[in-house]
Amino acid sequence: MCTCITYLNNDFYFGRNLDLDCSFGETVTITPRNFPLVFRQAGQQDHHYAMIGMASACDSFPLYAEAVNEKGLAMAGLNFPGSASYKKAVGEGLELASFEIIAWILGKCASVAEAEEYLGEMKITDTAFSDRMPPAPLHWMLADREKCLVIEAVEEGLKAYENPFGVLTNNPPFEYHRMNMNNYMNLTAENPQNRLSDKLDLKPYAQGMGAIGLPGDASSTSRFVRAAFLKWNSVAPEEEKASVSQFFHILDSVAMVRGAVVTEQGTYDITTYSCCVNTRTGVYYYKTYDDSRVRAVDMHETDLEGSALIKK
Amino acid sequence: MCTCITYLNNDFYFGRNLDLDCSFGETVTITPRNFPLVFRQAGQQDHHYAMIGMASACDSFPLYAEAVNEKGLAMAGLNFPGSASYKKAVGEGLELASFEIIAWILGKCASVAEAEEYLGEMKITDTAFSDRMPPAPLHWMLADREKCLVIEAVEEGLKAYENPFGVLTNNPPFEYHRMNMNNYMNLTAENPQNRLSDKLDLKPYAQGMGAIGLPGDASSTSRFVRAAFLKWNSVAPEEEKASVSQFFHILDSVAMVRGAVVTEQGTYDITTYSCCVNTRTGVYYYKTYDDSRVRAVDMHETDLEGSALIKK
Amino acid sequence: MCTCITYLNNDFYFGRNLDLDCSFGETVTITPRNFPLVFRQAGQQDHHYAMIGMASACDSFPLYAEAVNEKGLAMAGLNFPGSASYKKAVGEGLELASFEIIAWILGKCASVAEAEEYLGEMKITDTAFSDRMPPAPLHWMLADREKCLVIEAVEEGLKAYENPFGVLTNNPPFEYHRMNMNNYMNLTAENPQNRLSDKLDLKPYAQGMGAIGLPGDASSTSRFVRAAFLKWNSVAPEEEKASVSQFFHILDSVAMVRGAVVTEQGTYDITTYSCCVNTRTGVYYYKTYDDSRVRAVDMHETDLEGSALIKK
Amino acid sequence: MCTCITYLNNDFYFGRNLDLDCSFGETVTITPRNFPLVFRQAGQQDHHYAMIGMASACDSFPLYAEAVNEKGLAMAGLNFPGSASYKKAVGEGLELASFEIIAWILGKCASVAEAEEYLGEMKITDTAFSDRMPPAPLHWMLADREKCLVIEAVEEGLKAYENPFGVLTNNPPFEYHRMNMNNYMNLTAENPQNRLSDKLDLKPYAQGMGAIGLPGDASSTSRFVRAAFLKWNSVAPEEEKASVSQFFHILDSVAMVRGAVVTEQGTYDITTYSCCVNTRTGVYYYKTYDDSRVRAVDMHETDLEGSALIKK
């Protein structure tokens, strides 16, 4: 379970919380332009845009949880169990395994607009990366400064939705969240007016009462609403440090605290890491559950003309 | 568990839902002016204001759940377990048993203002009406057209609060409800504006969305808020039939449906009856759980100079 | 805006609240077996099942808001603005105007199962009944004792969903409500246990606290949840009077009180009438906003072999 | 507006968010044992327990927002506008200015039990620290490993409440929060069971759905509930690093994000700093809105026998 957001504050930022009951061996990974991206059904990209993001430790393919390319196009995969429906590969059209889609799109496309040209023909297959790594049920958020999409491979096929919120969490499918947001339109960051009755002397006894009704639990529906409320009311100086700090404050507000979310298996979901990328500069900021200090990895401090994955 | 409300719509109406898991043998009962009201510690009222209300079947004393007197003063007792604290009678000052207070006040006082003069010295005793009828833990709403009070006998003594809502339910004590109402000041009966963010295109998909956040369960806290919201946004033609109809619609919205409220003992609380009194004309309207037809008993069709309780 | 429910309590009951800001000239109307039902594109049913329901005053066609036929099949139309999408009639296949679908299905089908055979080929057209009666945007609930469907004519075509709740309100489309109900699975009619922490001494201070979180406003989403909660926790003696009473108590809990729902135009939505039909006996019970007395019209007291609409 | 919590996880931790629309010039400040604490009406403590906490920059008196002494007794002041009622000093009994109470109690008492002996005679005065620093309306949380109190100076005098939650925020008075917590007893960190009806197939579509209903806004009432839920369901390895990390995760979940809480004056309340003290070791951890890295100041690395305030 995860929360992904974008944030425009002079520069355009993209990032997410990754919420799981265990680490997946993630490392900040840079894919330079000449690392050969070999796809199962979709051929090979020998030369492509460089990208940076968090990926599973693996030398042969960058298994990104989320990444941003050098053109400022960003994409993240988020858990979508029970709703994601992948197809068998049949060797026709543009078939991408679920673990390939981020690398394929970010390798090839400089913008959401460019990516959209491929979505019509794209099919997500259930091909496993390996025997020990069955395909994870995911949906994706794809964004650049101009546009944000949600991409969902469901029973009926691949669907792409324009995402005016710049927020994605998990189930239910995006259309539910889009509708659900309307339920909260009356909430305000402002000090509330008495709208119940002008014949009653009601008044706020505390700050923040205009947003009473905002959900505070860790379910995906509630995290979506809370993240959207915080993001769209967010105010920060338009400079890098303040923007990144603000971004993490929003993510902190929808993070999972150990013990507060017990899975059916009795394990604890926590926010294993949170990240924020400046999509213009390619600096990847992140912190982990046990270390709140923000670290930064600048993609451009690496030789982007290289041909091997770089772990940081 | 119960809900009591007042409603001003040209005339002034007072009534309540009585919510219990069983009937208490209630009958509409008129106490004429010369029925001798004999109190345990507080002497006797041989001549007093006539009153009408719902009372337990009993010939020697009108055990009112709620009543209105011929001057338009109205009072109801509502369940207050765990919070009501009655004292032992010691034979000093104005000591009234919990079952006597309605008859005593309505017999003697023409208005809330008059009643207030006695509240300072009043003490509620734990005297039982009979061995089989131990004192019920109650608090009371007392109202006329000008003013509304809540009266609570708690650990520290008798407290009287001005009640700007004209609504009472059960626990917690009234001060909690008064504070709690402020949490709902942002709710509106109007079509909601988008206050969340002017950069998002949120809009209502249905009527009534300005009040999202209004609680819908049957707990006393939620019934208080819902009744207050409905009452203070209520609109009805200023005529008897429409006002009474409107009054019952408000009560219906906070009524208990059989099965939806299971007590610790496994019984079902239901709204055994709902009533509404026109405090000017002394007409008592009521309906029961199993008969939604509204019946009316006009106190002035009885000889109010009588000396025996009249059951209708 | 409306709420439609079914209720199984020995017999099977079907009914609804009709919530509008004005009356539509409705009358209880019986369509006997030989009243010729003439459809715009779908031919004519000269002989058909008899049915009873509330319809607009009109002699040439029974414009039902909801109806039940003599076989126990019941259907209601509910407001669905912005989501309903009717097609132009083109003279192919089974084309029914939105105002015809209730009469057509109830005239021809003895059960939901029978009706389902036609749904695949059915198309809802935007044909108006008359110049002064443009098509209302609706979706429908169709039910018999065995099965309940929601039928929605949307952009992509006619969709039929199995409805396990036996409840329908208005927007959003049914799939949203189905998903949304899962958010309330933790609510209980029982006295709540302390699940928050066994190290804290939390306890209920009132009855009904297990359902805190149940929404209380009049929006369609909230009415759906509240009606479903009340219906599925409902307990009533399995006899006609008690069942009908119980049915109306559930409807009362989701009814609109005048003033509490102000439309964009500044008018007030109210529950103009509530009805409940025993689908086995064909008795139609109803009450109106201004008269809470339940009236009953027994379809079988009419000559069902007649050929003219009968208004009651 | 602020949130204060305790957390027992092998060691006993105490800390808080300080939520304001501006900094108050705060510095981590150690008061060594021989710094003379001069009180306006309550004499002088020449030798006393050493303490560490966040205080306004001031050399003559440690104006603590919160502090912990070397015995492990901790105390914090939180905003309480409209409810705090300070008295005029009259030169009788134990009179402490609101800005003095933390230093006085932590200077003199080794435990909550010891402090309780003084509370009966204590009076909080409205004496200002200086012309430019009028008294802030506050209430306090006082805690050691054994016991936690809330201290409120209200109209009726000084009140001390046992606080089973180990959480404090702002208005309303503590009794409200204590009662209000019962409303959330049905919420669970566990995967929810279907309690609504065993005849409906409801199931969770996401993690965390057992806590749906937990409030997510920044009002003091909602922060209280959220902090209590997170704290009492918290799970962390019983070691320093993990405990401190966990503590800050809880605080992050109730922190104020810039823009999401607009005051009546149009300013933004934010969590200017968050802190956590290990009450056994006297290490004060903190981070600020703009720097999420946790810093640590160890009181015992200072000469506690000194006689001047030490700023870190």
XYZ file of C-alpha atoms in Angstrom, chain B residues 84-231:
148
model
C -27.312 11.170 37.277
C -26.513 11.348 40.954
C -29.406 11.594 43.366
C -29.001 12.355 47.039
C -30.560 10.817 50.131
C -33.461 12.847 51.448
C -32.528 14.526 54.716
C -35.622 16.603 55.307
C -34.038 19.964 54.562
C -34.724 22.440 51.782
C -36.617 21.588 48.626
C -36.189 17.854 48.163
C -37.888 16.221 45.218
C -37.731 12.595 44.221
C -36.637 12.119 40.628
C -40.133 10.919 39.682
C -41.738 14.020 41.226
C -39.839 16.858 39.599
C -41.940 17.164 36.435
C -45.238 17.272 38.300
C -43.873 19.632 40.934
C -42.477 22.180 38.487
C -45.350 22.059 36.024
C -47.859 22.220 38.865
C -46.314 25.332 40.334
C -44.584 27.316 37.595
C -45.968 29.186 34.639
C -42.616 29.693 32.944
C -38.978 28.675 32.902
C -38.169 31.971 34.569
C -40.439 31.084 37.486
C -38.984 27.594 37.743
C -35.459 28.961 37.825
C -36.213 30.604 41.149
C -36.539 27.172 42.733
C -33.621 25.442 41.070
C -31.023 26.978 43.352
C -32.465 25.278 46.404
C -33.698 22.121 44.718
C -32.209 18.718 45.466
C -33.140 15.519 43.670
C -33.472 12.538 46.000
C -33.077 8.876 45.273
C -36.414 8.032 46.865
C -38.094 5.219 44.950
C -41.725 5.524 43.899
C -42.240 1.993 45.143
C -40.258 -1.139 45.821
C -40.822 -2.283 42.305
C -39.967 1.082 40.778
C -36.461 2.154 41.711
C -35.538 5.684 40.669
C -34.564 5.998 37.003
C -31.370 7.952 36.330
C -32.602 11.010 34.420
C -31.823 14.490 33.314
C -34.484 16.937 32.176
C -35.273 19.490 29.532
C -37.519 22.342 30.663
C -38.788 24.811 28.102
C -41.273 27.467 27.292
C -41.491 29.764 24.318
C -38.873 32.082 25.807
C -36.213 29.837 27.235
C -34.922 26.316 27.398
C -32.944 24.696 30.221
C -31.251 21.379 30.843
C -31.361 20.246 34.472
C -28.830 17.671 35.624
C -28.418 16.249 39.103
C -24.814 15.130 39.145
C -22.209 14.287 41.749
C -21.556 17.965 42.495
C -25.232 18.855 42.848
C -28.057 20.185 40.697
C -26.955 22.038 37.581
C -29.046 24.043 35.174
C -27.734 24.987 31.754
C -29.273 27.281 29.239
C -29.896 25.181 26.151
C -29.641 27.233 22.961
C -30.318 24.165 20.793
C -33.683 23.143 22.208
C -32.497 19.547 21.879
C -31.643 16.931 24.467
C -30.700 13.289 24.233
C -28.794 11.251 26.826
C -25.191 10.851 27.972
C -22.704 12.453 28.112
C -23.724 15.455 30.276
C -25.042 18.475 28.405
C -21.771 20.420 28.442
C -20.286 17.768 26.181
C -23.067 18.122 23.625
C -22.808 21.907 23.725
C -19.100 21.754 22.903
C -19.548 18.956 20.404
C -22.021 20.928 18.317
C -19.216 23.288 17.302
C -17.592 20.417 15.420
C -20.454 20.542 12.934
C -20.611 24.284 12.278
C -19.251 23.847 8.753
C -22.128 21.564 7.676
C -24.794 23.130 5.565
C -28.229 22.309 4.232
C -27.257 24.246 1.107
C -25.695 22.827 -1.996
C -22.010 22.858 -1.051
C -19.463 25.194 -2.550
C -16.039 23.827 -3.382
C -14.019 25.038 -0.434
C -11.290 22.415 -0.616
C -9.356 23.992 -3.459
C -10.290 26.336 -6.255
C -7.756 24.531 -8.422
C -9.777 21.327 -8.354
C -13.018 20.821 -10.208
C -15.059 19.278 -7.408
C -18.815 19.351 -7.562
C -21.813 17.736 -5.936
C -23.081 14.601 -7.677
C -26.217 14.555 -5.525
C -28.441 16.685 -3.319
C -27.644 17.036 0.361
C -23.857 16.847 0.091
C -23.303 19.972 2.154
C -24.117 17.996 5.271
C -21.717 15.111 4.650
C -20.185 14.466 8.034
C -23.500 14.558 9.876
C -23.525 11.418 12.044
C -26.178 8.795 11.275
C -25.959 6.279 14.086
C -28.311 6.043 17.054
C -25.883 7.026 19.811
C -27.018 9.933 21.951
C -24.228 12.170 20.706
C -25.104 11.562 17.084
C -28.846 11.948 17.640
C -28.236 15.282 19.333
C -26.295 16.633 16.376
C -28.685 15.244 13.782
C -31.772 16.542 15.580
C -30.197 19.971 15.985
C -29.173 20.125 12.334
C -32.641 19.131 11.128
C -34.507 21.349 13.549
